Amino acid sequence: MRSNTEPDINTAFTWWSELPAKWTPVGWKDHMFRFNILYNGMLLAIPDLNTRTERWKGQGLVVGFFPSEKAEFPGWVSQPQDNNSVVQGWMPCDAPVLYSEWARDALVLRQEVFAHIPGGQAVRTGTEPLFAWVRLSISDTVDGLPAPDTYGFNIKLNAPYLIAGGMSIRYNLGYDLERSAYPRELRAETDRYDSARGLRILEPDGKIRTAIAPNQSCCVEVHPSTPTERDFLLFVGIDVRKGSSVDLLIPMLPTEPDVFEKELALGYDGALEEANRFWSARPHTAAKFSTPEDHIHNTIEHNLKLAEIVAERNPETGYYSLLTGSWIYADVWATPGAMHLVMLLDTMGYHSVVEKYLRPFLEEQGRAVPVGEHFRPHPGSLTVPRSLRPIDWTSDHGALLWAIAEHALLTRNQDFIDEVTSVVVKACECIAFWRRIDTHDGIVGLMPPGIATDMPTHIQSVWGDAWNYKGLATAVKFLRRLNHPRAEEFAVELEDYKRTFGEAIRGATATMPEWNDDAGHKHRLVPLAVWGAQPFEYRNAFYLDTGPLVLVFAGLLNADDELMQSTLKWFREGPPAKVYRYDSDCWQVPSLYHEMSSCEPVYSWNVFHSWQLGDREKFLEGMYSLFAGMVSRQTYTACETRGGITGLIGAMLPTYLARLALVDDQICEGELHLLRLIPLAWLQKDKVTRFENAPTEFGPVSLSAKLANEGRTLEVSFEPQFRVKPKQVVLHIPPVTGLEQVMLNGKILEWDRCKAYLIISKGT
């Protein structure tokens, strides 16, 4: 066996720094609105983030919190930059309560924020009054230093004046102070804080914009038009005593007094009690994942919560939709959305949640086609509802078909299967129909030229074909499980699709430029499209993110194929890797750094090459890079690009890899593999790695593993609930130094040490 030296999460933290200038959503499941909290505690209440919410334009609010001993406000803090002085995290409770901490003047000051709707129940309309409860407190003091008697926060109210959207690091946030004046005059209802009543900040029509709760031990100063005429400043001071605090209530929208007063009377603690009760509920099918590395399971657990916050119920359509982002991208990009559904929510057993978010795609079938003049309408086409759709990619249909069919395979929910079988059949017919379109100059038998990504070119992209093939392949597996009469018809279609693509990609590669690796071996670039790609696209980051690396995940090429080996070498160590600049422009010539994409980490498809080849070193390097480099180690929000847009539910890929490391039903058709790529860091003597109720295509299983007997014994517990029995169950033996014995469910197994696996069960 090998030594125990391989990367763990702490190793990966040395490769990647914390995400800078991040924002993290705080909200309520499926509400049309959500708050975003910046890296410095600034609260954004911006309701109008897309065409569906334009009616609330002009009602947003930005609230800045700035620790201070008195009411003073340096001008620079209106345009802050992330200097790592604020530390954030989640409070240890069921409700997502985000804290931000400052260390100032021998004090540790804390802000805690959570969202609440009246009644604390699931949304019915999606536009119920939404409130942010904010608690400001003295969390601690620095021993040995004199502290002031009172301290507090300057709280500045403005209209939304932040500009977000840049993908490049250090350019993801901007400030337009000319837009910062609140559009209506704000006034305090009284000139001083009344403990019995609190203090409300009112709009001209009497609606309430924010309030300091009653029964607080604090002093309040109100300074309209301070520090500039565009600002409204409150100073709230509290006694310097560990645990002393003051509560604020901030609605998403200016709120009628009768609604506001009921929420205010509930109080911070009462609202939190309801929120904890609401968030404690989990689907009965939910899995539980835990490892000795807290960051791993914390990332997964918090992204499960964030997923339903970055979602909405549209009262006009009744649709529940999983959005792509909490601030920017508050619409639905179907392809990454399908990844969210399968790789995060279904992987963790949130099956009822997935079905809720799949509903719009099922009901909208046949209503749109990808962007491309040669695509033709078909009743089986899968797409995003128009009100949610920023663009149609050629990949979207296949990605949605994959999500639908894979969900059916994982759940065996007969009601869902009965509903979607015709949807799946029509979607397969659609792929066959589009493959036969011959009105273009490209290759017939593949997807016609169209918009593959956010690039404007109309091409026959490997990205589009990869996803449509993946969707068709999963649909065939699903239909075969049903013994559907058309399963073999579509299996023939699938085989022809793979053959046609293989011929096309190899023919196109033969025309591509050559390059030499360090050993002097010649290679050719593998194209990102078999027809129509422009030269500039090979310099673009999407050549890595949506190019040929995806073909292994799709099943169109194997990882040991010469084309895939050359492509990996190009991105790992080829000419682009030699000019890589760490944490710089995401639009640099793309390459892999510690097995993560230099542009969008979630599209690091190379990890599936390492997974298929059983390359532990590269697989773990990629998985840990994604957990450390794509996800905030403080709030677990994910980025599109490092230092770029955050507030995304991007942890689906590392979650899926963690699942495959432990429980893998994808590596060999009809087989279940256990512990195939488990990190050694997850095998300890005093802590257990557990994956309970883990969904598989054979049924849920529970698996746990730990070391015993001074590290000489591997103890494994495995409890399957098979609905379909796999051909065989394979237990892989991790490369633990000094391992002598393997126990399964309390019984010692006979183990040939020349083999790194044991077959523990065979089907009939």
mmCIF file with all atom_site columns, C-alpha atoms in Angstrom, residues 282-290 300-301 344-352 690-696 700-703:
data_model
loop_
_atom_site.group_PDB
_atom_site.id
_atom_site.type_symbol
_atom_site.label_atom_id
_atom_site.label_alt_id
_atom_site.label_comp_id
_atom_site.label_asym_id
_atom_site.label_entity_id
_atom_site.label_seq_id
_atom_site.pdbx_PDB_ins_code
_atom_site.Cartn_x
_atom_site.Cartn_y
_atom_site.Cartn_z
_atom_site.occupancy
_atom_site.B_iso_or_equiv
_atom_site.pdbx_formal_charge
_atom_site.auth_seq_id
_atom_site.auth_comp_id
_atom_site.auth_asym_id
_atom_site.auth_atom_id
_atom_site.pdbx_PDB_model_num
ATOM 1  C CA . ARG A 1 282 ? -35.889 17.977 5.414  1.00 0.00 ? 282 ARG A CA 1
ATOM 2  C CA . PRO A 1 283 ? -37.279 15.663 2.742  1.00 0.00 ? 283 PRO A CA 1
ATOM 3  C CA . HIS A 1 284 ? -37.782 12.148 4.104  1.00 0.00 ? 284 HIS A CA 1
ATOM 4  C CA . THR A 1 285 ? -35.497 10.914 1.319  1.00 0.00 ? 285 THR A CA 1
ATOM 5  C CA . ALA A 1 286 ? -32.654 13.282 2.260  1.00 0.00 ? 286 ALA A CA 1
ATOM 6  C CA . ALA A 1 287 ? -29.150 11.869 2.536  1.00 0.00 ? 287 ALA A CA 1
ATOM 7  C CA . LYS A 1 288 ? -26.656 12.754 5.250  1.00 0.00 ? 288 LYS A CA 1
ATOM 8  C CA . PHE A 1 289 ? -23.005 13.256 4.419  1.00 0.00 ? 289 PHE A CA 1
ATOM 9  C CA . SER A 1 290 ? -20.251 13.769 6.975  1.00 0.00 ? 290 SER A CA 1
ATOM 10 C CA . ILE A 1 300 ? -22.791 20.599 1.047  1.00 0.00 ? 300 ILE A CA 1
ATOM 11 C CA . GLU A 1 301 ? -25.270 21.353 3.840  1.00 0.00 ? 301 GLU A CA 1
ATOM 12 C CA . LEU A 1 344 ? -26.427 18.641 -5.696 1.00 0.00 ? 344 LEU A CA 1
ATOM 13 C CA . LEU A 1 345 ? -30.118 18.169 -4.939 1.00 0.00 ? 345 LEU A CA 1
ATOM 14 C CA . ASP A 1 346 ? -30.726 14.661 -6.277 1.00 0.00 ? 346 ASP A CA 1
ATOM 15 C CA . THR A 1 347 ? -27.295 13.550 -5.072 1.00 0.00 ? 347 THR A CA 1
ATOM 16 C CA . MET A 1 348 ? -28.333 14.519 -1.552 1.00 0.00 ? 348 MET A CA 1
ATOM 17 C CA . GLY A 1 349 ? -31.795 12.974 -1.792 1.00 0.00 ? 349 GLY A CA 1
ATOM 18 C CA . TYR A 1 350 ? -33.776 16.207 -2.145 1.00 0.00 ? 350 TYR A CA 1
ATOM 19 C CA . HIS A 1 351 ? -36.015 14.485 -4.663 1.00 0.00 ? 351 HIS A CA 1
ATOM 20 C CA . SER A 1 352 ? -39.254 16.338 -3.923 1.00 0.00 ? 352 SER A CA 1
ATOM 21 C CA . ARG A 1 690 ? -20.759 8.541  6.627  1.00 0.00 ? 690 ARG A CA 1
ATOM 22 C CA . PHE A 1 691 ? -23.027 8.777  3.618  1.00 0.00 ? 691 PHE A CA 1
ATOM 23 C CA . GLU A 1 692 ? -26.467 7.769  4.833  1.00 0.00 ? 692 GLU A CA 1
ATOM 24 C CA . ASN A 1 693 ? -29.438 7.163  2.552  1.00 0.00 ? 693 ASN A CA 1
ATOM 25 C CA . ALA A 1 694 ? -27.312 7.964  -0.488 1.00 0.00 ? 694 ALA A CA 1
ATOM 26 C CA . PRO A 1 695 ? -29.386 7.770  -3.686 1.00 0.00 ? 695 PRO A CA 1
ATOM 27 C CA . THR A 1 696 ? -28.156 5.410  -6.400 1.00 0.00 ? 696 THR A CA 1
ATOM 28 C CA . PRO A 1 700 ? -30.594 4.185  -1.545 1.00 0.00 ? 700 PRO A CA 1
ATOM 29 C CA . VAL A 1 701 ? -27.608 2.873  0.383  1.00 0.00 ? 701 VAL A CA 1
ATOM 30 C CA . SER A 1 702 ? -25.914 3.818  3.645  1.00 0.00 ? 702 SER A CA 1
ATOM 31 C CA . LEU A 1 703 ? -22.141 3.581  3.899  1.00 0.00 ? 703 LEU A CA 1
#
